[in-house]
Amino acid sequence: MKYTLGMPKQVFSGDDALSNIGAILKAEGVKKLAIFTDKGIQGAGLLDFPLNEVKKTGVAYEILNDLPPEPSYTQAQKLVDQCREYGADFILAVGGGSVMDTAKLSSVLMTEDYSIKDLLDDPTRARKYIKTLVIPTTAGTGSEATPNAIVAVPEKQLKVGIVNNAMISDYVILDAVMIKKLPRKIAAATGIDALAHCIECFTSNKANPFSDTFALEGLDLILNSIISACDDPDAMQAKLNMQIGSFYGGVAITASGTTAVHALSYPLGGKYHIAHGVSNAILLVPVMKFNESECRSLFAKVYDRCIKGDISTEEAKSQAVIERLDEIVKHLDIPKSLKEFGVPESDLDSLVESGMQVTRLLVNNRKKVNPEDARKIYLEIM
């Protein structure tokens, strides 16, 4: 078995991690900085923290913020074009997964030789042209660590991942001040997304010693921090644990890959615009129950590492892990049914058809998912 691990060049975390921005820009000789964000981040005052550090350097910058949640590839392309027209020589991304993904795409699209549409058809064309520093404002998508960029493809009513190692960020800053005031609803959904990354990568057909190291540590941090991080605005250590756990989940993705939770969630975002983290949260427990027979020993290892109770049998440990996941989703008040999003049962066939197209991830699932299996899983959340 062969396996590889991709990592950002440098990752800064801990107290006052944002103070490293000036040194990074100086080391890279930055003259024209493009700052990717969105209007929600800017309106909440979160951009001010890194922007104050940028202003100290005197570097010229332009803020690119016209990005909606869950953008289509054409919406993301607009920001890419603005970045190219500005002539940026370095990119700073401040935001959640969509902001970071668009910034990463821009780093490989500073040429007119190809577009995001072209990369959807052939991701291998991507070549890095300018470097990136990403600062996540959720914990999270793990995009700060991955070679992936996810965009909606309206004509397919699906979200599609563009994957190329050239898109791995060069620099990452994890500073808990960026998520201190994150609304509980967003903290919960993005936190479950990070949790899903870790447990999916650990149980993936592509799992290996590299991914297992990061996935298990990420699970330990997230399972034991997510509730306090979401419930208590002042639980800064729990929030930092979530940031690091989310980052570890992203690293695990580079070495392994997500499975049926993410595969079946893509149509929910692509057609119904359900937030990515919420889609994964709705599907997490049903898919883990489906996978249990093939992942029992792995779930037992998760129990021994992250829960550490007095249960002795492998089967009971496995069930305890699934129950813990269910308890977390319920506690965080994440919807458990698609009814809340107006998804009719009459759409079941199209959901199954779209979900089964995500073969890039379905092949990673340890238990094979056929169309009838997908139908039963979707029915469980209808």
XYZ file of C-alpha atoms in Angstrom:
382
model
C 0.000 0.000 0.000
C 1.281 3.453 -0.915
C 0.224 6.642 0.831
C 1.292 10.264 0.944
C 0.731 13.253 3.199
C 0.397 16.840 1.990
C 0.806 19.722 4.412
C 0.879 23.525 4.349
C 4.369 24.994 4.526
C 3.826 26.618 7.940
C 1.015 26.599 10.500
C 0.802 29.158 13.308
C -1.443 28.729 16.331
C -1.722 29.556 20.024
C -1.773 32.943 21.724
C -1.801 35.960 19.387
C -1.153 33.806 16.326
C -2.407 36.607 14.063
C 0.692 38.658 14.900
C 2.623 36.444 12.446
C 0.915 38.049 9.440
C 3.444 40.864 9.075
C 6.436 38.525 9.129
C 4.842 36.275 6.518
C 4.115 39.146 4.139
C 7.636 40.491 4.614
C 9.262 37.096 4.044
C 7.295 36.684 0.818
C 8.080 40.202 -0.403
C 4.388 40.955 -0.933
C 3.575 44.135 -2.889
C -0.097 43.648 -3.844
C -2.254 41.597 -1.516
C -5.689 40.206 -2.416
C -7.852 39.600 0.647
C -10.629 37.072 0.085
C -13.541 37.179 2.528
C -17.310 37.587 2.459
C -19.655 40.350 3.532
C -20.839 38.411 6.574
C -17.301 38.071 7.924
C -16.573 41.708 7.193
C -19.867 42.884 8.705
C -19.226 40.895 11.886
C -15.922 42.719 12.362
C -13.858 39.531 12.066
C -11.825 40.850 9.154
C -10.607 43.688 11.371
C -8.324 41.399 13.389
C -6.071 40.289 10.485
C -6.590 43.545 8.574
C -5.061 45.540 11.433
C -1.935 43.400 11.108
C -1.862 43.914 7.336
C -2.150 47.693 7.740
C 0.943 47.745 9.965
C 3.002 46.481 7.023
C 1.976 49.200 4.578
C 1.359 46.588 1.879
C -1.214 47.570 -0.757
C -4.335 45.413 -0.592
C -7.722 44.923 -2.171
C -10.666 43.252 -0.427
C -12.668 40.792 -2.531
C -15.884 40.015 -0.656
C -18.657 39.421 -3.201
C -19.063 35.725 -2.436
C -22.347 34.091 -1.377
C -22.536 31.034 0.893
C -22.122 27.754 -0.996
C -21.104 29.505 -4.256
C -21.477 28.082 -7.721
C -18.382 27.797 -9.876
C -19.462 30.858 -11.887
C -19.858 32.938 -8.706
C -16.425 31.843 -7.493
C -14.954 32.612 -10.926
C -15.988 36.280 -10.545
C -13.666 36.697 -7.547
C -10.910 34.787 -9.301
C -11.193 37.195 -12.237
C -11.095 40.217 -9.907
C -7.951 38.886 -8.242
C -6.254 38.401 -11.600
C -7.279 41.862 -12.811
C -5.899 43.408 -9.634
C -2.565 41.719 -10.294
C -2.143 40.325 -6.781
C 1.136 38.665 -5.883
C -0.145 37.045 -2.673
C -3.538 35.922 -1.334
C -4.919 36.185 2.194
C -8.184 34.312 2.844
C -10.260 35.110 5.923
C -13.445 33.064 6.166
C -15.076 29.661 6.079
C -14.755 26.882 3.567
C -16.212 28.719 0.567
C -13.896 31.705 1.034
C -10.829 29.531 1.494
C -11.743 27.284 -1.440
C -12.224 30.266 -3.762
C -8.897 31.754 -2.647
C -7.162 28.440 -3.261
C -8.706 28.249 -6.726
C -7.500 31.768 -7.429
C -3.945 30.781 -6.484
C -3.919 28.382 -9.441
C -5.943 30.580 -11.807
C -3.803 33.707 -12.174
C -3.509 32.770 -15.826
C -6.193 32.854 -18.491
C -5.113 29.434 -19.756
C -7.921 27.694 -17.867
C -10.935 28.442 -15.656
C -12.763 26.786 -12.754
C -15.031 25.119 -15.341
C -11.946 23.640 -16.997
C -10.706 22.345 -13.625
C -14.069 20.686 -13.023
C -13.431 18.748 -16.218
C -9.719 18.156 -15.553
C -8.325 19.076 -12.098
C -4.802 18.017 -13.100
C -4.407 21.243 -15.106
C -3.999 23.322 -11.933
C -0.593 24.927 -11.281
C 0.130 27.250 -8.365
C 0.959 30.808 -9.440
C 0.837 32.740 -6.165
C 1.023 31.718 -2.526
C -1.775 31.738 0.031
C -2.214 32.466 3.724
C -5.552 31.235 5.047
C -7.218 32.121 8.353
C -10.344 30.053 9.038
C -13.255 31.705 10.828
C -14.961 28.392 11.585
C -13.801 25.085 12.987
C -14.622 23.814 10.484
C -14.276 22.679 7.003
C -10.578 21.834 7.203
C -10.132 23.615 3.877
C -7.052 25.337 5.276
C -5.252 21.986 5.089
C -6.752 20.241 2.075
C -5.995 20.243 -1.670
C -9.756 20.413 -2.285
C -12.072 23.162 -3.464
C -15.812 22.510 -3.452
C -18.143 24.427 -5.755
C -21.791 24.054 -6.688
C -22.548 22.977 -10.245
C -26.149 24.160 -10.802
C -26.646 22.298 -14.072
C -25.942 19.029 -12.225
C -27.702 20.120 -9.002
C -24.604 18.875 -7.228
C -21.537 20.058 -5.401
C -18.287 18.922 -6.950
C -14.814 18.760 -5.486
C -11.781 19.930 -7.446
C -8.713 18.205 -6.013
C -5.108 19.099 -6.800
C -2.130 19.289 -4.428
C -1.196 22.656 -5.922
C -4.102 24.111 -3.937
C -2.740 23.209 -0.514
C -2.299 26.472 1.387
C 1.217 27.750 1.952
C 0.518 29.329 5.346
C -2.230 28.767 7.922
C -3.075 30.742 11.058
C -5.339 29.173 13.684
C -6.272 31.830 16.212
C -9.218 31.143 18.525
C -10.136 34.846 18.589
C -11.474 34.337 15.056
C -14.169 31.930 16.290
C -14.835 33.386 19.756
C -18.126 35.012 18.691
C -19.146 32.426 16.113
C -22.932 31.877 16.399
C -23.755 28.544 18.038
C -25.707 27.361 14.990
C -22.701 27.856 12.696
C -20.209 26.525 15.253
C -22.314 23.381 15.592
C -22.717 22.690 11.870
C -19.075 23.345 11.001
C -17.918 21.412 14.058
C -19.890 18.340 12.971
C -18.353 18.724 9.512
C -14.888 18.519 11.094
C -15.969 15.530 13.169
C -17.238 13.814 10.009
C -13.924 14.415 8.252
C -12.048 12.678 11.038
C -14.273 9.627 11.460
C -14.759 9.189 7.715
C -11.030 9.374 7.019
C -10.330 6.923 9.847
C -12.826 4.407 8.419
C -12.047 5.044 4.741
C -10.777 2.346 2.405
C -7.813 4.676 1.850
C -7.007 5.023 5.565
C -3.327 4.551 6.373
C -0.859 5.286 9.203
C -0.515 8.944 8.148
C -4.237 9.671 8.031
C -4.982 7.591 11.133
C -2.567 9.666 13.217
C -4.343 12.924 12.403
C -7.886 11.519 12.216
C -7.748 9.895 15.663
C -6.170 12.910 17.354
C -8.697 15.158 15.633
C -11.553 12.957 16.840
C -10.230 13.031 20.400
C -10.058 16.820 20.355
C -13.437 17.334 18.698
C -15.501 14.738 20.551
C -14.316 16.132 23.873
C -14.515 19.828 22.976
C -17.393 20.427 20.578
C -20.199 20.833 23.124
C -18.373 23.287 25.379
C -16.945 25.142 22.354
C -20.464 25.657 20.990
C -22.244 26.294 24.290
C -19.749 28.536 26.082
C -18.525 31.722 24.320
C -15.632 31.959 26.778
C -14.379 28.363 26.408
C -11.304 29.480 24.481
C -9.285 26.290 25.001
C -12.191 24.208 23.685
C -12.452 26.539 20.689
C -8.730 26.218 19.994
C -9.075 22.431 20.315
C -11.813 22.592 17.683
C -9.597 24.639 15.355
C -6.736 22.192 15.711
C -9.044 19.182 15.422
C -10.567 20.663 12.279
C -7.097 21.245 10.842
C -6.143 17.639 11.643
C -9.290 16.491 9.846
C -8.185 18.436 6.785
C -4.731 16.889 6.943
C -6.314 13.429 7.213
C -8.266 14.154 4.024
C -5.018 14.759 2.128
C -3.796 11.282 3.071
C -7.114 9.398 3.069
C -10.529 10.734 2.067
C -14.110 11.125 3.184
C -16.766 8.517 2.478
C -20.533 8.116 2.087
C -21.526 10.908 4.500
C -19.966 13.521 2.259
C -20.929 11.719 -0.960
C -24.621 11.650 -0.095
C -24.572 15.187 1.303
C -23.400 16.829 -1.924
C -26.826 16.666 -3.643
C -28.416 18.272 -0.560
C -26.162 21.287 -0.919
C -26.193 21.364 -4.698
C -29.973 21.192 -5.183
C -31.463 22.512 -1.930
C -28.622 24.777 -0.778
C -28.539 23.144 2.648
C -25.353 24.234 4.424
C -22.575 21.683 3.974
C -22.082 21.085 7.692
C -25.797 20.631 8.274
C -26.061 18.140 5.393
C -23.237 16.102 6.884
C -24.714 16.313 10.377
C -28.068 14.981 9.156
C -26.386 12.050 7.426
C -23.637 11.290 9.950
C -25.452 8.868 12.251
C -27.503 7.073 9.537
C -24.351 6.405 7.499
C -22.345 5.299 10.540
C -25.148 2.881 11.483
C -25.068 1.537 7.919
C -21.275 1.145 8.093
C -21.148 -0.370 11.587
C -20.855 -4.010 10.541
C -17.761 -3.242 8.444
C -16.261 -0.620 10.776
C -16.884 -2.208 14.182
C -13.246 -2.708 15.117
C -12.391 0.825 14.020
C -15.247 2.337 16.031
C -13.979 0.346 19.007
C -10.567 1.975 18.581
C -12.274 5.381 18.536
C -13.985 4.457 21.815
C -10.721 3.413 23.447
C -8.956 6.589 22.351
C -11.671 9.220 22.745
C -14.266 7.985 25.228
C -12.223 5.649 27.462
C -15.086 4.027 29.353
C -15.345 0.623 31.005
C -17.102 -1.191 28.142
C -15.237 -4.358 27.213
C -16.736 -5.824 24.031
C -15.957 -4.516 20.568
C -19.618 -4.464 19.567
C -20.669 -2.464 22.644
C -17.817 0.009 22.115
C -18.869 0.461 18.496
C -22.475 1.122 19.490
C -21.328 3.550 22.182
C -19.458 5.625 19.593
C -22.542 5.848 17.358
C -24.669 6.775 20.376
C -22.164 9.498 21.289
C -22.370 10.938 17.783
C -26.156 10.919 17.993
C -26.096 12.635 21.402
C -23.823 15.396 20.074
C -25.991 16.067 17.015
C -29.115 16.193 19.194
C -27.499 18.422 21.836
C -26.400 20.918 19.213
C -29.972 21.223 17.912
C -29.040 20.389 14.335
C -32.047 19.352 12.207
C -32.332 15.588 11.799
C -34.844 15.601 8.958
C -34.965 17.011 5.444
C -38.586 18.031 6.070
C -37.290 21.224 7.687
C -35.763 22.158 4.331
C -38.815 21.392 2.221
C -37.343 18.325 0.542
C -40.276 16.209 -0.709
C -40.164 12.424 -0.785
C -40.987 12.673 -4.486
C -37.391 13.862 -5.006
C -35.991 10.619 -3.633
C -35.112 9.129 -7.024
C -33.184 12.211 -8.129
C -31.351 12.348 -4.778
C -30.262 8.739 -5.146
C -29.192 9.300 -8.738
C -27.142 12.383 -7.810
C -25.620 10.818 -4.706
C -24.501 7.733 -6.599
C -22.614 9.973 -9.035
C -20.150 10.959 -6.294
C -18.016 7.902 -6.956
C -14.833 9.784 -5.954
C -15.989 9.422 -2.325
C -18.271 6.386 -2.457
C -15.334 4.166 -3.421
C -13.765 5.110 -0.081
C -16.689 3.745 1.930
C -15.691 0.489 3.614
C -19.177 -0.957 3.105
C -20.261 -0.770 -0.522
C -23.208 1.577 -1.116
C -25.593 0.563 -3.880
C -28.569 2.624 -5.063
C -30.986 0.741 -2.789
C -28.727 1.410 0.210
C -28.605 5.110 -0.673
C -32.411 5.120 -0.985
C -32.815 3.627 2.523
C -30.383 6.147 4.018
C -32.151 9.105 2.394
C -35.538 7.711 3.476
C -34.288 7.609 7.064
C -33.824 11.383 7.020
C -36.939 12.252 5.014
